[in-house]
Coordinates of C-alpha atoms in Angstrom, one line a residue:
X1 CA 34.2 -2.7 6.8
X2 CA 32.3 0.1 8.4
X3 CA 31.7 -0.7 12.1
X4 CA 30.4 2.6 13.5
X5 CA 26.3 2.2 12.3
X6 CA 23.1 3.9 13.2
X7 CA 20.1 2.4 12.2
X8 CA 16.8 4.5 12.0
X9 CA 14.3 1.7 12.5
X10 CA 11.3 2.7 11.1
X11 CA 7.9 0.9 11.8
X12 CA 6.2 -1.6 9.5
X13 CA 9.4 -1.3 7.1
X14 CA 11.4 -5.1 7.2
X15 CA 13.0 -3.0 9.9
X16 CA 13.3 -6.2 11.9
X17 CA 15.2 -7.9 9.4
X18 CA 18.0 -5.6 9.0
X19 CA 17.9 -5.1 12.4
X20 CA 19.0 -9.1 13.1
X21 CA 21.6 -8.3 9.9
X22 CA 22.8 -5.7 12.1
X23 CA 23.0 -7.9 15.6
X24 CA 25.1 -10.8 13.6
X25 CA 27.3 -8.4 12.2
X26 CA 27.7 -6.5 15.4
X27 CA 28.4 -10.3 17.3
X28 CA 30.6 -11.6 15.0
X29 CA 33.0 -8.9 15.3
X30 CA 32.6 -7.8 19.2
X31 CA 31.1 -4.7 18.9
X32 CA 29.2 -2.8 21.4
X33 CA 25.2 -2.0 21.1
X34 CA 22.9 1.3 22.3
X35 CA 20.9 -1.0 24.3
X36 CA 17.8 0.6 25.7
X37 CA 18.3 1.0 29.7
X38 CA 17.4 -1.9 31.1
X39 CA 17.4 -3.7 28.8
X40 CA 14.4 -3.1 27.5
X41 CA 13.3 -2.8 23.6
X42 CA 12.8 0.7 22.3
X43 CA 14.6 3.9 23.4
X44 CA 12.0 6.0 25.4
X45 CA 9.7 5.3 22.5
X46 CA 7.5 7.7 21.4
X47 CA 9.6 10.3 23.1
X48 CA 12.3 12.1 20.8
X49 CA 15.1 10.3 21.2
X50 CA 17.8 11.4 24.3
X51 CA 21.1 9.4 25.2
X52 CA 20.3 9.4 28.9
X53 CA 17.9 6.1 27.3
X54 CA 21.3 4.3 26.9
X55 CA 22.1 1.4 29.0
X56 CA 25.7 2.4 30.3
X57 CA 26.0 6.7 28.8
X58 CA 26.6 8.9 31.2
X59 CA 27.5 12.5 30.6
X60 CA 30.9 12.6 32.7
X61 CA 32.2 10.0 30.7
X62 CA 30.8 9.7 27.6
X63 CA 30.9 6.3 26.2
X64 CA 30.1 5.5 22.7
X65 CA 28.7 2.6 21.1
X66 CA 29.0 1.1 17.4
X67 CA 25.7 0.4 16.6
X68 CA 22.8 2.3 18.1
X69 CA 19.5 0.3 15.9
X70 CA 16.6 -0.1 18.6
X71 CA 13.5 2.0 17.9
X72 CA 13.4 5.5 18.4
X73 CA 12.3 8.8 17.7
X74 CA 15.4 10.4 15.7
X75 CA 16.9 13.3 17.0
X76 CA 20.4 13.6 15.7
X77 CA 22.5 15.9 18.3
X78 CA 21.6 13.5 21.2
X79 CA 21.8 10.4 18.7
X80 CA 25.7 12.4 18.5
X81 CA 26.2 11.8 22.1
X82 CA 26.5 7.5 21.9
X83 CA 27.8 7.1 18.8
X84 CA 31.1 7.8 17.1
X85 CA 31.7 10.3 14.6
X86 CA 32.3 8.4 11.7
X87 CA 29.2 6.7 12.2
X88 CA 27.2 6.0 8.7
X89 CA 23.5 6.4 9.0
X90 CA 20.8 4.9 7.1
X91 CA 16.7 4.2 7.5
X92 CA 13.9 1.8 5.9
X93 CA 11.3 3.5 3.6
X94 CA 8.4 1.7 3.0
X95 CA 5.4 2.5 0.6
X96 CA 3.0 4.3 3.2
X97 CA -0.5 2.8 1.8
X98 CA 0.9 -0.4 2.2
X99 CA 2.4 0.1 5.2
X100 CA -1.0 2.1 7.2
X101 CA -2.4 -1.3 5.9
X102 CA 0.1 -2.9 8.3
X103 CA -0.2 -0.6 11.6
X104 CA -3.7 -1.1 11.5
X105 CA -3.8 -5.0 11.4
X106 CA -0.5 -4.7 14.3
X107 CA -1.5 -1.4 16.0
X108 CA -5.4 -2.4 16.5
X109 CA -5.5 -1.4 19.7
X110 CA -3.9 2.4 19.0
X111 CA -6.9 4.6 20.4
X112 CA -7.4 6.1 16.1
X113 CA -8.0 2.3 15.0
X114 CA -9.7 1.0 18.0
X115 CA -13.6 1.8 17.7
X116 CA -13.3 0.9 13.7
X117 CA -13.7 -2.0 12.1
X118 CA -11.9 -1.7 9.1
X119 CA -9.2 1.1 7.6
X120 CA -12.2 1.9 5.0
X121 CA -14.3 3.0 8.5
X122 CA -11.3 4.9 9.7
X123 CA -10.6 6.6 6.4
X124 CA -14.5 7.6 5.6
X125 CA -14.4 10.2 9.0
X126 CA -10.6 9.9 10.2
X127 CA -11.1 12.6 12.3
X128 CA -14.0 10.7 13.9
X129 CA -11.4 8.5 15.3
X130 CA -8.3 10.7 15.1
X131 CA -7.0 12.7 18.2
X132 CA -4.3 14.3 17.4
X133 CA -3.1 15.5 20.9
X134 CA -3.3 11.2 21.6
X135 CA 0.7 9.7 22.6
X136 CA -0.6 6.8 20.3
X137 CA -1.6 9.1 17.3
X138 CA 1.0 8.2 15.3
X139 CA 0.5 4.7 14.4
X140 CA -2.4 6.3 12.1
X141 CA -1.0 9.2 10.4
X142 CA 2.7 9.9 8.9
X143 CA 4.4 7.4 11.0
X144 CA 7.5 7.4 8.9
X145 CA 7.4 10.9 9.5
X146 CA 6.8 10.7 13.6
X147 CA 9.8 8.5 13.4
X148 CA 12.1 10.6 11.6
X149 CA 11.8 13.2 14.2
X150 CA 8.8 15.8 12.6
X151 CA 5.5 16.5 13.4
X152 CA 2.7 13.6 11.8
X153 CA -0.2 16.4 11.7
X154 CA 2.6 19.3 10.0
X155 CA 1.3 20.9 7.3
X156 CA 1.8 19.9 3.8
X157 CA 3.3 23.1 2.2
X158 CA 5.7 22.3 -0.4
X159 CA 8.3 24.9 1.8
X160 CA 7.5 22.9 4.6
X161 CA 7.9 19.5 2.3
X162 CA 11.2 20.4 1.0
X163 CA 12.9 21.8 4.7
X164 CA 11.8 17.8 5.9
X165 CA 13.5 16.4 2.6
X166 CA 16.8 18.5 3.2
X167 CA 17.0 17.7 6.6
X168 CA 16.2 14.1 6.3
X169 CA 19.4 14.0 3.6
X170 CA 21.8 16.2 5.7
X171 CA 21.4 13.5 8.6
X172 CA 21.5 10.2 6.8
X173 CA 24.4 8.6 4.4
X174 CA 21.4 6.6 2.6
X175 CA 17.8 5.7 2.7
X176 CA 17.3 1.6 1.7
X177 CA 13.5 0.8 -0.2
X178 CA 11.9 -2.1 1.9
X179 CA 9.8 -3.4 -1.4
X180 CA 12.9 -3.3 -3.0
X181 CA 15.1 -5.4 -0.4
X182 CA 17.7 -7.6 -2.2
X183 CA 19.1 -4.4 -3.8
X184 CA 18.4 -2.5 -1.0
X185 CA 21.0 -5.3 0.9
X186 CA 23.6 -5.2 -2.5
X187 CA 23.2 -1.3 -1.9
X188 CA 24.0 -2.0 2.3
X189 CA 26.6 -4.0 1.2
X190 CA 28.0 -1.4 -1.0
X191 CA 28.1 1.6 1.6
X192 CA 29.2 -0.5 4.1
X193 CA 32.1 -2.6 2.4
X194 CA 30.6 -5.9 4.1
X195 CA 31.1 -9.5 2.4
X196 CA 27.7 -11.0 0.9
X197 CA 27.4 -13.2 3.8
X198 CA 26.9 -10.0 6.2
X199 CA 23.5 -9.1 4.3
X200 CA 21.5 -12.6 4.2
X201 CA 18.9 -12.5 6.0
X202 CA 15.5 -14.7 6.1
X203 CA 12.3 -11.7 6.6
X204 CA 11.7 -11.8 10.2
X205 CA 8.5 -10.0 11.9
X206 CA 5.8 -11.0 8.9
X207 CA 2.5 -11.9 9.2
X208 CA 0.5 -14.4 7.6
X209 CA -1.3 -13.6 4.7
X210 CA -4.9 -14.4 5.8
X211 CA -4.6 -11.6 7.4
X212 CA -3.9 -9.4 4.4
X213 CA -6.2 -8.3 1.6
X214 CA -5.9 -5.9 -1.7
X215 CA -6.9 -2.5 -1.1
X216 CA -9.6 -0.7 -3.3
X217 CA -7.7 2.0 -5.9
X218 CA -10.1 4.9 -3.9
X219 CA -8.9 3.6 -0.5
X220 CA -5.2 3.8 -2.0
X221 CA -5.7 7.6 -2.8
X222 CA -7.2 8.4 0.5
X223 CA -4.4 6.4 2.5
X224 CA -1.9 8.8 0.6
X225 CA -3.9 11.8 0.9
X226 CA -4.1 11.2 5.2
X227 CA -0.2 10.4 5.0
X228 CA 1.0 12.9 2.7
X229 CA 4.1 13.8 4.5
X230 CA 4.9 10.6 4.6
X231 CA 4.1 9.6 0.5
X232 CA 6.5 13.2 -0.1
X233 CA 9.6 11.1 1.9
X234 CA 8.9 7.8 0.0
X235 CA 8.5 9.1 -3.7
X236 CA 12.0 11.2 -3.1
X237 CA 13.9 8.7 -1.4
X238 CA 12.6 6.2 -3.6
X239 CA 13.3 8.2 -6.8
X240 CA 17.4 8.8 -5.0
X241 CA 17.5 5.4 -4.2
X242 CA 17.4 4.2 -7.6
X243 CA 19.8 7.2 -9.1
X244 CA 22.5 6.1 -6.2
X245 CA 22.3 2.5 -7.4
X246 CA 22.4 3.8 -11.0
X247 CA 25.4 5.7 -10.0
X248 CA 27.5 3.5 -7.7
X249 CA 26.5 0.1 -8.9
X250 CA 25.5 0.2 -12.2
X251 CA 22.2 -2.2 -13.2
X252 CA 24.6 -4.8 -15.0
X253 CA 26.3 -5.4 -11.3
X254 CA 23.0 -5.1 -9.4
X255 CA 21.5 -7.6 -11.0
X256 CA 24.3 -10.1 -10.8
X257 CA 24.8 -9.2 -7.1
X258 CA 21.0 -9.3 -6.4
X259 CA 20.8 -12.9 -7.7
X260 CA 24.1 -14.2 -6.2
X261 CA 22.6 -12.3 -2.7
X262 CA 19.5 -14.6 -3.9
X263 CA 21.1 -17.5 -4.2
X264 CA 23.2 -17.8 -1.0
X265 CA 19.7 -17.0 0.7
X266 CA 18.3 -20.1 -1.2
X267 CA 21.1 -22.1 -0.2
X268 CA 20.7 -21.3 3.3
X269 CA 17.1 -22.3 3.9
X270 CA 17.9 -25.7 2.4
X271 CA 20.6 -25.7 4.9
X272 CA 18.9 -24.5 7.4
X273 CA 15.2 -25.0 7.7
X274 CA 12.9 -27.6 8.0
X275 CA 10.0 -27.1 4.8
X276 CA 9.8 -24.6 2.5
X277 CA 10.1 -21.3 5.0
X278 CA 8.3 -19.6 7.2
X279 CA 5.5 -21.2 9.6
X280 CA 3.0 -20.0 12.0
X281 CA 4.1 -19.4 15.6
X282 CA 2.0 -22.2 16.8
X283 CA 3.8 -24.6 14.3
X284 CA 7.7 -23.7 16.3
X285 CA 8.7 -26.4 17.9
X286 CA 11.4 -24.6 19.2
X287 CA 9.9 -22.2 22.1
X288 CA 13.4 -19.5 21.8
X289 CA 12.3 -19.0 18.3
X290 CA 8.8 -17.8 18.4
X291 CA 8.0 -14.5 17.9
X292 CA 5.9 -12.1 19.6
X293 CA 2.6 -11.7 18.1
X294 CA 0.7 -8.5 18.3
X295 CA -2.2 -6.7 17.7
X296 CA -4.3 -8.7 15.0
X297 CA -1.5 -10.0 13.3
X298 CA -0.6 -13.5 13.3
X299 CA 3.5 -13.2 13.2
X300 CA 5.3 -16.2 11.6
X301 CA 8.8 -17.8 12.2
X302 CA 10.6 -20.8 11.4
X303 CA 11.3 -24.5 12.4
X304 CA 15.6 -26.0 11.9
X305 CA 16.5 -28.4 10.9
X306 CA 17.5 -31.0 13.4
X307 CA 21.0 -32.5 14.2
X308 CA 22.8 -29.1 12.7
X309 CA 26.4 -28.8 13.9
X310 CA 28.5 -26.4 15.5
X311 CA 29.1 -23.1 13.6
X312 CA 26.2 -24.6 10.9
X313 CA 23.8 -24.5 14.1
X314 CA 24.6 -21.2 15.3
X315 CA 24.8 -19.5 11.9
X316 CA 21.0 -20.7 11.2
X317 CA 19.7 -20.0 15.2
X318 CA 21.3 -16.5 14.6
X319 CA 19.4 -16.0 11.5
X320 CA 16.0 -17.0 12.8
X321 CA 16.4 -15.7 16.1
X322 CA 12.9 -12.9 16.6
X323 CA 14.8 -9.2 17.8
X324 CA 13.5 -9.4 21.1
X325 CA 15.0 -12.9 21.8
X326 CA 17.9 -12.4 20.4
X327 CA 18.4 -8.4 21.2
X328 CA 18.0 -10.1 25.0
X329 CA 20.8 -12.7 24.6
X330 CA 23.1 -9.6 23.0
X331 CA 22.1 -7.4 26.1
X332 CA 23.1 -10.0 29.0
X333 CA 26.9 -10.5 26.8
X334 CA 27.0 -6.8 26.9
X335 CA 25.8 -5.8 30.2
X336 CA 26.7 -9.5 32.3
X337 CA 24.6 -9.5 35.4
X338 CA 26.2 -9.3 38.6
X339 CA 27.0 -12.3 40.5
X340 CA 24.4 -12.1 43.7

């Protein structure tokens, strides 16, 4: 099994949930984290990423870590610094008018989204509402491309287009397709060597759906037209994605691997949770396992079952635990604090 992992954790992109795939893996078999100094959630975010932000680098001695997965801004010879060389790297795409839909429910208070009342408003006169010298810009424009290190407001030239392409696949192993995620997690599984157990997961970080509603087809086209850099990155990877699973997998495999990866989930929640799945945060009994609601979104969570035992319990609290809870718990084991 690969050890040695960085994780691009893109916005909006069931980031969250591989990112708690990630902190189980990384617990279960003792390895170390890139914690954010302090302890904190995101590396210096929005600031290109440096590996001073590391809890516990320091130049003189450099110390590297196995998995470096809290958001950042990628920049790959610092990333270099905390990690090992044989590191694998690999990112979340997600389809970018579905996922401008989500930043501006979440990211409401961004100064682009603030003064509109809906995306239709923002998109009829973006750059009404748009600064583009704003630190907040870009949670409204190309922010799969903000996070993989470029400029949101670059020009769309198709030299330009191909240079971000190249340089996207000269840094990472493999990018996974968040609408696609069961074969993006038999693909995981694959370039990883893990055991099927290592990529359940239940979604963590989604919001309820009376907050969502279908977009218009002419809203559609403009959302892709205002991230175009970022449609470009999504229609390759999406279009390489498929050809790698094609190629190392095979679609006879993948489908058997995608239900089995199905099934064990299935089996889990009936182990594990109380009702059919997720519940609003309001409905948690449990206090630990509420997750931070944001913006305009309305986050949900889950409820286990009572009178779990022993490795049962801690399997189904790991899997439920919300990132900041359980990144927390992961930092103090790490990082002890000192007796006073």
């Amino acid at each position: 099994p690969r050890t040695d992992i960085v994780f691009l954790k893109v916005h909006k992109s069931a980031s969250s949930t591989v990112m708690n795939i990630l902190f189980r893996f990384g617990e279960r078999h003792n390895l170390t984290f890139a914690f954010p100094r302090g302890g904190g959630f995101q590396l210096s975010y929005p600031n290109h990423f440096l590996a001073r932000f590391v809890q516990g680098f320091s130049p003189s001695t450099p110390r590297r870590f196995n998995i470096l997965c809290h958001h950042m801004r990628f920049l790959q010879p610092e990333v270099q610094k905390v990690v090992p060389s044989s590191a694998v790297y690999f990112s979340i795409l997600r389809n970018p008018v579905q996922l401008m839909e989500s930043s501006f429910v979440y990211y409401k208070g961004a100064s682009a989204f603030s003064h509109v009342r809906s995306l239709e408003e923002f998109l009829s006169d973006p750059y009404r509402y748009y600064n583009p010298t704003k630190g907040d810009r870009h949670y409204a424009r190309n922010l799969m491309t903000f996070d993989f290190g470029f400029n949101p407001d670059g020009e769309v030239s198709p030299e330009r287009v191909q240079l971000m392409l190249k340089a996207i696949e000269s840094s990472f192993n493999f990018l996974l397709i968040s609408e696609y995620f069961d074969e993006s997690m038999v693909l995981l599984k694959e370039m990883l060597c893990w055991d099927l157990d290592s990529v359940v997961s239940f979604p963590l970080n989604t919001r309820d759906n009376s907050t969502k509603s279908p977009l218009p087809a002419s809203l559609v086209e403009k959302i892709k037209a205002w991230n175009r850099l970022d449609w470009e990155i999504y229609t390759h990877f999406n279009r390489t994605f498929w050809e790698r699973l094609e190629r190392d997998i095979g679609r006879e495999r993948l489908e058997r691997e995608v239900r089995a990866l199905r099934e064990r989930q299935a089996e889990l929640a009936r182990t594990c949770l109380q009702g059919t799945g997720s519940v609003a945060a309001k409905d948690i009994k449990d206090s630990s396992l509420r997750p931070l609601q944001y913006g305009s979104a309305r986050i949900l969570g889950y409820n286990l079952k009572q009178g779990l035992a022993g490795d049962t319990e801690h399997t189904c609290r790991r899997l439920v635990t919300p990132e900041l809870q359980y990144s927390s718990a992961l930092y103090k084991k790490q990082f002890p604090p000192k007796p006073r």
